[in-house]
Coordinates of C-alpha atoms and ligand atoms in Angstrom, one line a residue:
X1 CA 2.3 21.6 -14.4
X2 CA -1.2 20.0 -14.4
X3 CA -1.6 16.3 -15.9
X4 CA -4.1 17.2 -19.3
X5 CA -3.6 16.5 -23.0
X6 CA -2.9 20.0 -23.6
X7 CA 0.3 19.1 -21.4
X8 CA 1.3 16.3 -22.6
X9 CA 4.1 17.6 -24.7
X10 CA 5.7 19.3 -22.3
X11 CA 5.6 16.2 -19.7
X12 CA 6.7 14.0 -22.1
X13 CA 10.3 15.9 -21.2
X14 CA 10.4 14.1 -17.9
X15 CA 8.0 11.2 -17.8
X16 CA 6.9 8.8 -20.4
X17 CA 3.8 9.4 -22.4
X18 CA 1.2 8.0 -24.5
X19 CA 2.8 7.7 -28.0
X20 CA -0.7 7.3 -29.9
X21 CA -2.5 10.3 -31.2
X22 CA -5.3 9.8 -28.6
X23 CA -7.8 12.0 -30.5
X24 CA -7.9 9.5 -33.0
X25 CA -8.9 6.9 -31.0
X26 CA -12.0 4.9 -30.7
X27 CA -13.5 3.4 -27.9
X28 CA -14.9 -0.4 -28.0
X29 CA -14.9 -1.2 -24.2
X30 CA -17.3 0.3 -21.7
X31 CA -15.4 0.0 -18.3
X32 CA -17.8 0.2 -15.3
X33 CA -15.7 0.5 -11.7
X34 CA -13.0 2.5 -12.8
X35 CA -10.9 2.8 -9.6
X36 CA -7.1 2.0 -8.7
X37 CA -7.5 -1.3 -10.1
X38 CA -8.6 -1.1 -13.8
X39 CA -6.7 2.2 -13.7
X40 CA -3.3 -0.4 -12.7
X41 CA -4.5 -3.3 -14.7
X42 CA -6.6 -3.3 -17.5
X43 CA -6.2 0.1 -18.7
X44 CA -2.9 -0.2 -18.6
X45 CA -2.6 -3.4 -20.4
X46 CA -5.3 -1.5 -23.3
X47 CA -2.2 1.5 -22.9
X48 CA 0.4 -0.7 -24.1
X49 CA -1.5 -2.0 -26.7
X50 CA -2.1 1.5 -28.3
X51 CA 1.6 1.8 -27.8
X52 CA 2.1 -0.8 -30.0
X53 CA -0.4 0.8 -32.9
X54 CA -2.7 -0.9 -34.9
X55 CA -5.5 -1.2 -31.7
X56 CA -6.8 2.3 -32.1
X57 CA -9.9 1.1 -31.9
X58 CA -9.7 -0.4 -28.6
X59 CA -9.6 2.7 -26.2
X60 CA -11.7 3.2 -23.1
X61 CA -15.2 4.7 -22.2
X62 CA -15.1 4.7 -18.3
X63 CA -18.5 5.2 -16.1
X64 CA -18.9 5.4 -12.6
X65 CA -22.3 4.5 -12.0
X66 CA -22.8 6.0 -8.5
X67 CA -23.0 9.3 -7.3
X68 CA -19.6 8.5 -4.9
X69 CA -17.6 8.0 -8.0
X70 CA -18.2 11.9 -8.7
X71 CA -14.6 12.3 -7.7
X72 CA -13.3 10.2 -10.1
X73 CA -15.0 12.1 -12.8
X74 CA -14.2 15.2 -11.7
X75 CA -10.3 14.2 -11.9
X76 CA -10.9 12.2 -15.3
X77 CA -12.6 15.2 -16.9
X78 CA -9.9 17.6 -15.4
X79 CA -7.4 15.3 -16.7
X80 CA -9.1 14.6 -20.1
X81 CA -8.9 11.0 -18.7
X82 CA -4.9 11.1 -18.0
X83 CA -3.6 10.1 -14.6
X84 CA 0.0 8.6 -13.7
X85 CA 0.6 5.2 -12.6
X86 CA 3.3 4.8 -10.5
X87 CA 5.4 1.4 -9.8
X88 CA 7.0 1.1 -7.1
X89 CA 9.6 -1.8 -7.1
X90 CA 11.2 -3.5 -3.8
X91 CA 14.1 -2.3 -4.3
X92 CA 12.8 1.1 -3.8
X93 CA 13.3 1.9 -7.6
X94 CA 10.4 3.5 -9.2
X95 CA 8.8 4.2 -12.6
X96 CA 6.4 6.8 -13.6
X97 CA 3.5 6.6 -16.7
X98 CA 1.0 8.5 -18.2
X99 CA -1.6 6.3 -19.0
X100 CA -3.8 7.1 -22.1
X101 CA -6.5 4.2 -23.1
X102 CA -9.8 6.0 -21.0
X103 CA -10.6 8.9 -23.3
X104 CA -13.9 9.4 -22.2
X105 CA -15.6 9.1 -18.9
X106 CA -18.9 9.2 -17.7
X107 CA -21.1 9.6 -14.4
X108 CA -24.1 7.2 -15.0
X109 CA -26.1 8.9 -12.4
X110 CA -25.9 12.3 -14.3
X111 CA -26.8 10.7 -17.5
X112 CA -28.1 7.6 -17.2
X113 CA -30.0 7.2 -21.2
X114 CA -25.9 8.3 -22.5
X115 CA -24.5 5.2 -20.6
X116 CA -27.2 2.8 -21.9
X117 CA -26.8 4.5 -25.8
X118 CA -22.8 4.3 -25.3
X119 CA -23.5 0.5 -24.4
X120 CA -25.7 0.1 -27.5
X121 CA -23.8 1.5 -29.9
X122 CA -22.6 -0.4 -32.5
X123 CA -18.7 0.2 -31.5
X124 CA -18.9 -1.1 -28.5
X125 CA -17.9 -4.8 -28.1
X126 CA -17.5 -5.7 -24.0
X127 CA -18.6 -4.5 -21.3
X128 CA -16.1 -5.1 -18.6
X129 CA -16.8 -4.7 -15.0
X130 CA -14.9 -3.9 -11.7
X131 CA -17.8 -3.5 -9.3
X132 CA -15.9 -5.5 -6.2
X133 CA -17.1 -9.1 -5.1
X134 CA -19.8 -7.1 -3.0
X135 CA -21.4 -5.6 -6.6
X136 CA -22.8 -9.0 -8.1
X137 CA -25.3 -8.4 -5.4
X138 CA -25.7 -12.5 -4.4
X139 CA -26.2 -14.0 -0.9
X140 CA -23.1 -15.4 -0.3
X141 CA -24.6 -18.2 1.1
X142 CA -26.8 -19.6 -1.1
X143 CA -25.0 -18.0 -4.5
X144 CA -28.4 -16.7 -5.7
X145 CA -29.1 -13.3 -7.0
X146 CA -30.9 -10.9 -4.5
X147 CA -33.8 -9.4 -4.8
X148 CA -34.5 -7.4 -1.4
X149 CA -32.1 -5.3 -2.7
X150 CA -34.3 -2.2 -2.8
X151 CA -31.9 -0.7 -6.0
X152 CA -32.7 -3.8 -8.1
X153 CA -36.4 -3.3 -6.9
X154 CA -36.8 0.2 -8.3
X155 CA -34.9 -0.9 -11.7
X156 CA -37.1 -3.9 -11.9
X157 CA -40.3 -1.6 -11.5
X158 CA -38.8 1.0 -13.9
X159 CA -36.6 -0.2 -16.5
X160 CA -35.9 3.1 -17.5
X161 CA -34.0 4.4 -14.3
X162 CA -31.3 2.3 -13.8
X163 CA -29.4 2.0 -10.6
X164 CA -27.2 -1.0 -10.4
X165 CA -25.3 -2.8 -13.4
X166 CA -27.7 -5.1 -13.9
X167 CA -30.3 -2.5 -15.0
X168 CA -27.8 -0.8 -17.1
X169 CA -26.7 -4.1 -18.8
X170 CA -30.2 -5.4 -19.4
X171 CA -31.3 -2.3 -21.1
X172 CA -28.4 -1.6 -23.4
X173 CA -28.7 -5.6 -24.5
X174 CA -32.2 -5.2 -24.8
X175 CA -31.6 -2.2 -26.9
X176 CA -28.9 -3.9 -29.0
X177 CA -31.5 -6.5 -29.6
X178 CA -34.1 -4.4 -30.3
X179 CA -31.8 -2.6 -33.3
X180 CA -30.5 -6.0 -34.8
X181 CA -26.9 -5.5 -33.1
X182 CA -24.8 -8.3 -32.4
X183 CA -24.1 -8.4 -27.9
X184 CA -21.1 -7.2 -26.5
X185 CA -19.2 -9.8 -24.3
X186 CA -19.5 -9.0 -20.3
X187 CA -15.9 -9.8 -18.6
X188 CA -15.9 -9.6 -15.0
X189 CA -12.4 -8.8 -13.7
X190 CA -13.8 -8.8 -9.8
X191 CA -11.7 -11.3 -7.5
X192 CA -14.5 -14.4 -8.0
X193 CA -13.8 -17.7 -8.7
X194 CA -15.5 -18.5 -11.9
X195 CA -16.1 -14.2 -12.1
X196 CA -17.8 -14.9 -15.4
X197 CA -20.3 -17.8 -14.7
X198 CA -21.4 -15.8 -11.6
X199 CA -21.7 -12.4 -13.7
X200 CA -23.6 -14.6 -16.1
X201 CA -25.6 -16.0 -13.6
X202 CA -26.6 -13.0 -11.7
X203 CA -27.6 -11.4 -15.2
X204 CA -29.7 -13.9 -16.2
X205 CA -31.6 -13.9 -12.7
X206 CA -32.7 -10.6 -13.3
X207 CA -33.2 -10.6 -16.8
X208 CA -35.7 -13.2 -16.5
X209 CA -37.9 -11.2 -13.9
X210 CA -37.9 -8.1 -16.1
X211 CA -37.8 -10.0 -20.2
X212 CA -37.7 -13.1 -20.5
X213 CA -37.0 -13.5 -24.1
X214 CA -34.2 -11.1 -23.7
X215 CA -33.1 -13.1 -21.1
X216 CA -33.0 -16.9 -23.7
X217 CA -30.9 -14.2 -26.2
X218 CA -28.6 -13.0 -23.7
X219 CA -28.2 -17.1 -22.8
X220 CA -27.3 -17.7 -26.2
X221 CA -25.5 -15.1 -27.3
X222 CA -23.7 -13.4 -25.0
X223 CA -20.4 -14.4 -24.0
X224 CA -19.3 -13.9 -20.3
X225 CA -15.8 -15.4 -19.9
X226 CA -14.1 -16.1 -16.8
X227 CA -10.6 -14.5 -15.8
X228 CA -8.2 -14.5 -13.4
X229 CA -6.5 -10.7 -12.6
X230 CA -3.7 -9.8 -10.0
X231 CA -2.0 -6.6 -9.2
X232 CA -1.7 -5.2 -5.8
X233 CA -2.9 -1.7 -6.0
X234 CA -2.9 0.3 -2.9
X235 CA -5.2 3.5 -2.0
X236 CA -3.5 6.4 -3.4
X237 CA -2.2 8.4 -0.5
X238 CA -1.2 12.3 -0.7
X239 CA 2.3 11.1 -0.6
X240 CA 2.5 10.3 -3.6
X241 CA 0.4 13.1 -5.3
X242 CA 3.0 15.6 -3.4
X243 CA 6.2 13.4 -4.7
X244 CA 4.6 13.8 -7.9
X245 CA 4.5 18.0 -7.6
X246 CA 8.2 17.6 -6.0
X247 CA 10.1 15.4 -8.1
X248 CA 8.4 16.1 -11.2
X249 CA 6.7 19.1 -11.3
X250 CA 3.4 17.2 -12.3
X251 CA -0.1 17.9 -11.0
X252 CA -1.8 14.9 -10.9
X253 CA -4.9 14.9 -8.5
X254 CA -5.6 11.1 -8.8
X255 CA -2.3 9.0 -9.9
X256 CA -2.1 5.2 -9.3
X257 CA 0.2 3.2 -7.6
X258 CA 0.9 -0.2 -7.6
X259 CA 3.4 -3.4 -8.0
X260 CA 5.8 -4.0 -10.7
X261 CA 3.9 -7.5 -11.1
X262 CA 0.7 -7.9 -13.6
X263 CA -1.1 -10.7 -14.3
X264 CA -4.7 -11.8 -16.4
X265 CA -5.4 -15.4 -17.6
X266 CA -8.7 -15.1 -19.9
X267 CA -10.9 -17.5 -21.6
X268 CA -11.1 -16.7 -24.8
X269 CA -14.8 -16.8 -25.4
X270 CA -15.8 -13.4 -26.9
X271 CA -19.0 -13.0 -28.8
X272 CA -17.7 -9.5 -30.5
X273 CA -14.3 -9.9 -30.7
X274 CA -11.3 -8.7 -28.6
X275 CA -8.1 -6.7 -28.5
X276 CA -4.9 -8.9 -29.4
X277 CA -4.0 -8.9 -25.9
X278 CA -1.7 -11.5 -26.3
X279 CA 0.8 -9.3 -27.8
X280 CA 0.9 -7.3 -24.2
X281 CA 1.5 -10.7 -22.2
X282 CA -1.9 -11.4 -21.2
X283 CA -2.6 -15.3 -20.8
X284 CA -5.8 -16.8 -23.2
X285 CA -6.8 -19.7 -22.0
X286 CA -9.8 -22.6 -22.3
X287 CA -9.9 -22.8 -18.8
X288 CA -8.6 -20.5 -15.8
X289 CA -10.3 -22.4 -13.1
X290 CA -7.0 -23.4 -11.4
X291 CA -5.6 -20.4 -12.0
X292 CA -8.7 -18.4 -10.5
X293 CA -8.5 -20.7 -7.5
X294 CA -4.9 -20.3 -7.0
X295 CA -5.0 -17.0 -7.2
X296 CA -8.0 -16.4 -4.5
X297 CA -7.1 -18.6 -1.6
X298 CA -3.7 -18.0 -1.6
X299 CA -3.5 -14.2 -2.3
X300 CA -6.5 -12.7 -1.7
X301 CA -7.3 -15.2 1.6
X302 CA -3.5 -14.6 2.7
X303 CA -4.2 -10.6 2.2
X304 CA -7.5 -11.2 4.9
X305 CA -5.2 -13.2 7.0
X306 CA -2.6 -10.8 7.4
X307 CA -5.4 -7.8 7.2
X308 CA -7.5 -8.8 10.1
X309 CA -4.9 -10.3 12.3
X310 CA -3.0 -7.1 11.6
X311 CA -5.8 -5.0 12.4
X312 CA -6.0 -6.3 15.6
X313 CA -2.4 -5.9 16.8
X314 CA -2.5 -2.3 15.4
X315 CA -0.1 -3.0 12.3
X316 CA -1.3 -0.6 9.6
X317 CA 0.2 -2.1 6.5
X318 CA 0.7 -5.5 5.1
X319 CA 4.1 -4.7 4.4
X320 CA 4.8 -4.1 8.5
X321 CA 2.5 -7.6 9.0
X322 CA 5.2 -9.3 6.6
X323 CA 8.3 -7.8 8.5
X324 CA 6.7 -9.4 11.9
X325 CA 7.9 -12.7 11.5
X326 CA 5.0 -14.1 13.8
X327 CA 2.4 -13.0 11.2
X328 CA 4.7 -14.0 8.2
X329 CA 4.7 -17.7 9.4
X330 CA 1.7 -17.6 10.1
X331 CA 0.2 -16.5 7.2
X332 CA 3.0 -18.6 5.0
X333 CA 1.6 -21.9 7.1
X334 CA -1.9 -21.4 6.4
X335 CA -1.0 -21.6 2.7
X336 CA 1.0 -24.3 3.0
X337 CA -0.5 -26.7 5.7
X338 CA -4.7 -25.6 4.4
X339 CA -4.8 -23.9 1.4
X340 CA -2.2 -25.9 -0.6
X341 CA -3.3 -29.6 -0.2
X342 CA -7.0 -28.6 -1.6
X343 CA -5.2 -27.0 -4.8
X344 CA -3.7 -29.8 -6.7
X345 CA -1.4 -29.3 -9.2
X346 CA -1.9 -26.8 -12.1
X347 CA -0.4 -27.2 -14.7
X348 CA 2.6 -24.9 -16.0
X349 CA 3.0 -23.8 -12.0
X350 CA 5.3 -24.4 -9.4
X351 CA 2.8 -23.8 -6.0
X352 CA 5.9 -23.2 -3.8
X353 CA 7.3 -21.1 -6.3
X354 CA 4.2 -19.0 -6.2
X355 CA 4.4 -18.7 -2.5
X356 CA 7.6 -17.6 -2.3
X357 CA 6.9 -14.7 -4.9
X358 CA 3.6 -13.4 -2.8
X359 CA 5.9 -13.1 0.4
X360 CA 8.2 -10.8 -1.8
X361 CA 5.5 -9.0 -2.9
X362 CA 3.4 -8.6 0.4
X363 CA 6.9 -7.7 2.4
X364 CA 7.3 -4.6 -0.7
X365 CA 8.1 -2.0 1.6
X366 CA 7.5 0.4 -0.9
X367 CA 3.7 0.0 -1.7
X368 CA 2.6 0.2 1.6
X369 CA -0.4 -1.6 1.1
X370 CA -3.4 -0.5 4.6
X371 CA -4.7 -3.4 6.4
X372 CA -8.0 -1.0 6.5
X373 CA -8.1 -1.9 2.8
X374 CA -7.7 -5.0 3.1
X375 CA -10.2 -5.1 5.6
X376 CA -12.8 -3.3 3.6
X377 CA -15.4 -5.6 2.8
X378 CA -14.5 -8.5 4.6
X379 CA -18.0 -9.7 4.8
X380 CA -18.3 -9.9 0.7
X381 CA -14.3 -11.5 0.8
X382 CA -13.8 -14.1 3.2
X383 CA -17.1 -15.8 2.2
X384 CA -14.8 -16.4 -1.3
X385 CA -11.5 -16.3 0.0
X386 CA -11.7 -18.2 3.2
X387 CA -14.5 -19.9 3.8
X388 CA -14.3 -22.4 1.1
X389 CA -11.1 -23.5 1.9
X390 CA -12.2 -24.1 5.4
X391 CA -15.2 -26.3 4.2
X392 CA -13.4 -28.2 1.7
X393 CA -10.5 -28.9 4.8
X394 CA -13.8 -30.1 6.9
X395 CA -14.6 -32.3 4.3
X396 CA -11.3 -33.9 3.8
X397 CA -10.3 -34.1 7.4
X398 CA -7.6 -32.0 6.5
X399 CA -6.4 -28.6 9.4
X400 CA -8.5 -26.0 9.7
X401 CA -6.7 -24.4 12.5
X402 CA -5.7 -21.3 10.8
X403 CA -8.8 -20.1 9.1
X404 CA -11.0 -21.1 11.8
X405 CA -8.4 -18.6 14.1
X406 CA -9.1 -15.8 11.2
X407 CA -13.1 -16.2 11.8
X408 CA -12.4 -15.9 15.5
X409 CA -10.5 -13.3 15.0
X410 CA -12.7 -11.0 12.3
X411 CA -15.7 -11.6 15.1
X412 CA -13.2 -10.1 17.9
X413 CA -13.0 -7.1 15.1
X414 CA -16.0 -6.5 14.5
X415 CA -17.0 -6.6 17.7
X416 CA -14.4 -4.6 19.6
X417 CA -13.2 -1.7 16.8
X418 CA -10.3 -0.8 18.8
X419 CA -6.6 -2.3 18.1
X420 CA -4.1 -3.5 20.8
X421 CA -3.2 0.1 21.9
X422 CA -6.7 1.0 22.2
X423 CA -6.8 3.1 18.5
X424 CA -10.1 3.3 16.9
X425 CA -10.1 0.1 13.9
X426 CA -12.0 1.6 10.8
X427 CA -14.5 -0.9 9.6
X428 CA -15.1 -0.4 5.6
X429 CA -17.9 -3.1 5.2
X430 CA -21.7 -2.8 4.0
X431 CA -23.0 -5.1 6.4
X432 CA -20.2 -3.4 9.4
X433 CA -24.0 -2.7 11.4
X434 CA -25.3 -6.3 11.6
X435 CA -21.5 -8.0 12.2
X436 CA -21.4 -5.6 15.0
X437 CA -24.9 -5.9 16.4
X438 CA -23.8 -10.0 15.8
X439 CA -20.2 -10.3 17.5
X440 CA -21.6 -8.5 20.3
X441 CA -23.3 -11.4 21.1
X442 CA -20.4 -13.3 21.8
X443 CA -19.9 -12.4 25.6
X444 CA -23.0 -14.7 26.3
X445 CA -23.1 -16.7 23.2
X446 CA -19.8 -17.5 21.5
X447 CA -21.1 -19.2 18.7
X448 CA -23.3 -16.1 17.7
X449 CA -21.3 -14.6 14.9
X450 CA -21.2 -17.6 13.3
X451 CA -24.9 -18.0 12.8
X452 CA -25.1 -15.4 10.6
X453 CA -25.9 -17.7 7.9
X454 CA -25.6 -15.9 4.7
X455 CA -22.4 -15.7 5.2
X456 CA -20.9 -18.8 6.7
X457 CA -23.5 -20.9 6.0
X458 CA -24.0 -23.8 8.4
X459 CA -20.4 -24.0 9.0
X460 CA -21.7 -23.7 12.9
X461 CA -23.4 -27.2 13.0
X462 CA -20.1 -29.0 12.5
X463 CA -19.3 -30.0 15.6
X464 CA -15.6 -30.3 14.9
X465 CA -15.7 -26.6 13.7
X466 CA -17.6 -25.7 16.3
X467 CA -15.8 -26.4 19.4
X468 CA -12.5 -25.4 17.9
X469 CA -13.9 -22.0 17.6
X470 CA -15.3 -21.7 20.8
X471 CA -12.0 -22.8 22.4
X472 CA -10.5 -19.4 20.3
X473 CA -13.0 -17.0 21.0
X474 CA -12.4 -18.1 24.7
X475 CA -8.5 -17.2 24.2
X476 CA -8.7 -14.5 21.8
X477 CA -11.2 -12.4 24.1
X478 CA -9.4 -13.4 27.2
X479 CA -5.7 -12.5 28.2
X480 CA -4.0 -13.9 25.4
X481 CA -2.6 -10.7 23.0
X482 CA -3.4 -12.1 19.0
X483 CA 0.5 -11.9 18.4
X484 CA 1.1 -14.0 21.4
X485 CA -2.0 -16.4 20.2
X486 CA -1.3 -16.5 16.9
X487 CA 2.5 -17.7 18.1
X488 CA 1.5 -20.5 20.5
X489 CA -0.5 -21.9 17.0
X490 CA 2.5 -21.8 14.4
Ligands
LIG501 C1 -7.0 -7.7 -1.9 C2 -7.0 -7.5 -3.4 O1 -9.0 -6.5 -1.7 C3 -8.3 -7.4 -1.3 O2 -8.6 -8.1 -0.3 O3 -6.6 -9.0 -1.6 O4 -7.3 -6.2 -3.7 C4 -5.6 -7.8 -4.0 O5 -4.7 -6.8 -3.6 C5 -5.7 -7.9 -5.5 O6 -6.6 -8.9 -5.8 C6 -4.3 -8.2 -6.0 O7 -4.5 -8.7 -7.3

C-alpha cells in the first residue's frame, strides 16, 4: 500500500498515524533543508505537538531550494508530505511512525516568487534552517561571510532571482517590511556553535551590501536564537524501504531512520512567537552555549574521529568503528584526555555520564550509521568540531595528540582515496578538488595540507603543532597500518 493521506486510514491498522485532521492545519514555519534530519528532529517534535491538539497552527511548509532536492519533492508531493520515521533501538527493537507536521512542500528553484510570498505572509512566524555547516557560506577561517561565492554574486546583482538562503531571506524580510509585517524569527538548527549569532551574522553581511536600512531593521527586529540539536540520523538505505514493503505492506519511497534519543536546548528569543515546545520535551533556555559546545566537540568531533580513521582502515560504519576496541579507546580518550578539560562544568550535566551514553549510541548496531557520511563535508566540520579544540589545547599546554593524529590522518584521505584493502574511499566534500590537489603535496612537503589557511588557519606556525604533525604524516604514510598507529598512541 503506498504511504499518502488517502491511505492513511487503512495504515493506521498496522502503524501509528497522525491523529490530527491534517487538512485543517496551518502552517507557520518555513523549513528550508528538509532532509533526514528535520524529517527525525524537528518535524517530528512539531508531529507530537499536533498530537497533543491545540498547535494546529504550527504545521510545516518545507522547500528545497536547489534543483538536487527535486527528489525530495517528488516523494513529498507523492506522499502528500507523509513519510515513516523509523527508530531503531539497540536492543534491536524497533518502532514505526507516520509523521504528519510538513503539509506542504516546495522546490524554490521551480518557483522561486511562491517561496519568498510563503515567507511573507502574514502566517508565517520562523524560518528555520537545515542547510549543513557548509550552507552559511563563511570562510572558516576568518568567520566572515563570502562573497566570491558566484550564487551570492548573481543574487546580489539581482535581487529578484534568488539562489542561496540569504537571497531568499532578505527578500521575504524586505517584503514583510515593506507591507508593515512584524519579522519572523530565523532558527538555525545546523551543528554550529552559537548556530544563531553566525546565521545572524552572515545575514546581516549580505543585507548590508544589498539594503542597508533593511539590514538596521532586521538588527533590531529579528530574532535569531541559538540551539543545540542531536539525533543520529543515518542515510536511508533500500533496506529499510524493502522492510517497510515486507513487514508492513507500506510503500514508502523516502522513510527516515534514526536513534531512539532526541534532543533540542533553545533560547527562547522569538520575535513572533513559538510553538509550546516545552510540552514535547524540548529544553528553553537563556543560554545554550555549554550545551552547544558539549554537544559539538564531543559528538560531532568523536563522529570525524571515528569517520576518517574508519575510512582509512576500511570500516564502513561507526557502529563496526565502535565494536573495534582500538578505535573505541581511541576515540573515548580523545574526549576524555582533550576535549573534556577545555569543557568545564555545565551545569545540570554529568560530562562522564554523557560520554558513556555517546559510546552506547555510536556502538547501535542497528542504525548503521556510513563513515562516508560522516565523512561528507569534512572540510566545513572539522574546522568546528576539531580544530578549535586543538587550538584551545595549544593554548593551554594541554595534549593535542589525538586531534593532531585526525589532521594527519584526513590529509592521508584525501590524498590517497583508497582504504587499507585498496577499495575506492568516496569523498563527499565541496572543496574534495583542492584537499586533493593539497595533500598531494605531502610526498615532498609534509606540511602542505596544513597551509591551506581557510581552514586551519595558522595552526602550521606553531612549532609545537608542527613538528608533531610531521612526525605522523611520516608514520602514517610509511609502514605503520592506522589501526596499528592509532594503537601505539592509546
Ligand atoms: C554527524 C552529525 O554529520 C556529522 O558529522 O556528526 O550528523 C550527527 O550525527 C548529528 O549531529 C547527531 O545529532
Amino acid at each position: 500500500m503506498k504511504l499518502n493521506q488517502k491511505n492513511l486510514v487503512d495504515i493506521s491498522n498496522r502503524i501509528s498515524c497522525p491523529t490530527y485532521e491534517r487538512t485543517q492545519l496551518n502552517t507557520a514555519i518555513v523549513h528550508i533543508g528538509v532532509g533526514g534530519f528535520h524529517r527525525s528532529h524537528q518535524a517530528y517534535y512539531i508531529h507530537q505537538l499536533l498530537q497533543k491538539k491545540g498547535s494546529e497552527n504550527w504545521a510545516i511548509y518545507g522547500v528545497g531550494l536547489r534543483e538536487g532536492d527535486r527528489n525530495m519533492y517528488n516523494t513529498l508531493k507523492a506522499q502528500d508530505g507523509l513519510y515513516t520515521l523509523v527508530t531503531q533501538h539497540p536492543n534491536g527493537n524497533i518502532e514505526n511512525e507516520i509523521i504528519g507536521s510538513i503539509t506542504e512542500y516546495q522546490l524554490a528553484v521551480d518557483d522561486p516568487q511562491s517561496v519568498i510570498d510563503k515567507m511573507a505572509s502574514p502566517n508565517t512566524k520562523i524560518v528555520s534552517l537545515t542547510i549543513t555547516e557548509g550552507g552559511y557560506n563563511f570562510n572558516p577561517s576568518t568567520g566572515d561571510f563570502d562573497f566570491a561565492n558566484p550564487d551570492v554574486q548573481h543574487e546580489l546583482k539581482n535581487p529578484h532571482d534568488p539562489r542561496t538562503v540569504y537571497g531568499y531571506l532578505t527578500a521575504a524580510l524586505q517584503k514583510r517590511r515593506a507591507n508593515g509585517l512584524p519579522p519572523f524569527t530565523i532558527m538555525s538548527c545546523d551543528n554550529i556553535q552559537h548556530n544563531g549569532d553566525i546565521a545572524q551574522k552572515m545575514v546581516l553581511a549580505f543585507t548590508k551590501k544589498q539594503d542597508a536600512e533593511l539590514a538596521t531593521w532586521i538588527e533590531k527586529e529579528v530574532s535569531f536564537p541559538n540551539s543545540m540539536v542531536d539525533r543520529i540520523t543515518p542515510v536511508t538505505t533500500t533496506e529499510i524501504i524493502d522492510y517497510l514493503i515486507i513487514e508492513n505492506d507500506l510503500q514508502d519511497k523516502w522513510p527516515v531512520v534514526c536513534e531512539p534519543f532526541i534532543q533540542w536546548v533553545v533560547e527562547d528569543n522569538f520575535s513572533n512567537g513559538r510553538p509550546q515546545l516545552e510540552d514535547v520535551g524540548v529544553q528553553f533556555v537563556p543560554d545554550v552555549t555549554p550545551y552547544e559546545k558539549m554537544k559539538i566537540r564531543l559528538l560531532n568531533a568523536g563522529h570525524s574521529v571515528l569517520g576518517i580513521t574508519g575510512a582509512i582502515h576500511g570500516h564502513p560504519t561507526i557502529d563496526a568503528c565502535m565494536q573495534d576496541e582500538v578505535f573505541a579507546k581511541f576515540m573515548r580518550a580523545f574526549m576524555d584526555k582533550e576535549v573534556t578539560p577545555i569543557l568545564g562544568s555545565i551545569e545540570g550535566i554529568d560530562i562522564e555520564e554523557y560520554k558513556d551514553n555517546l559510546e552506547i549510541r555510536f556502538g547501535n548496531p542497528n542504525i548503521k550509521d556510513s563513515v562516508s557520511r560522516i565523512c561528507s563535508e569534512s572540510s566545513a566540520k572539522l574546522p568546528k568540531f576539531l580544530i578549535p579544540t586543538l587550538k584551545e589545547n595549544l593554548e593551554k599546554g594541554g595534549s593535542i595528540t589525538y586531534a593532531t593524529f585526525i589532521l594527519a590522518a584526513w590529509c592521508y584521505y584525501s590524498d590517497k582515496r583508497i582504504d587499507r584493502d585498496g577499495r575506492p574511499i568516496e569523498i563527499i566534500d565541496a572543496m574534495a578538488d583542492q584537499l586533493y590537489r593539497e595533500a598531494r603535496k605531502t610526498k615532498t612537503n609534509p606540511m602542505a595540507f596544513l597551509k591551506q589557511e581557510s581552514l586551519f588557519g595558522n595552526l602550521a606556525k606553531n612549532d609545537r603543532f608542527a613538528k608533531l604533525y610531521t612526525q605522523m604524516i611520516r608514520k602514517i604514510y610509511g609502514d605503520t597500518s592506522i589501526r596499528e598507529y592509532m594503537q601505539e598512541i592509546v
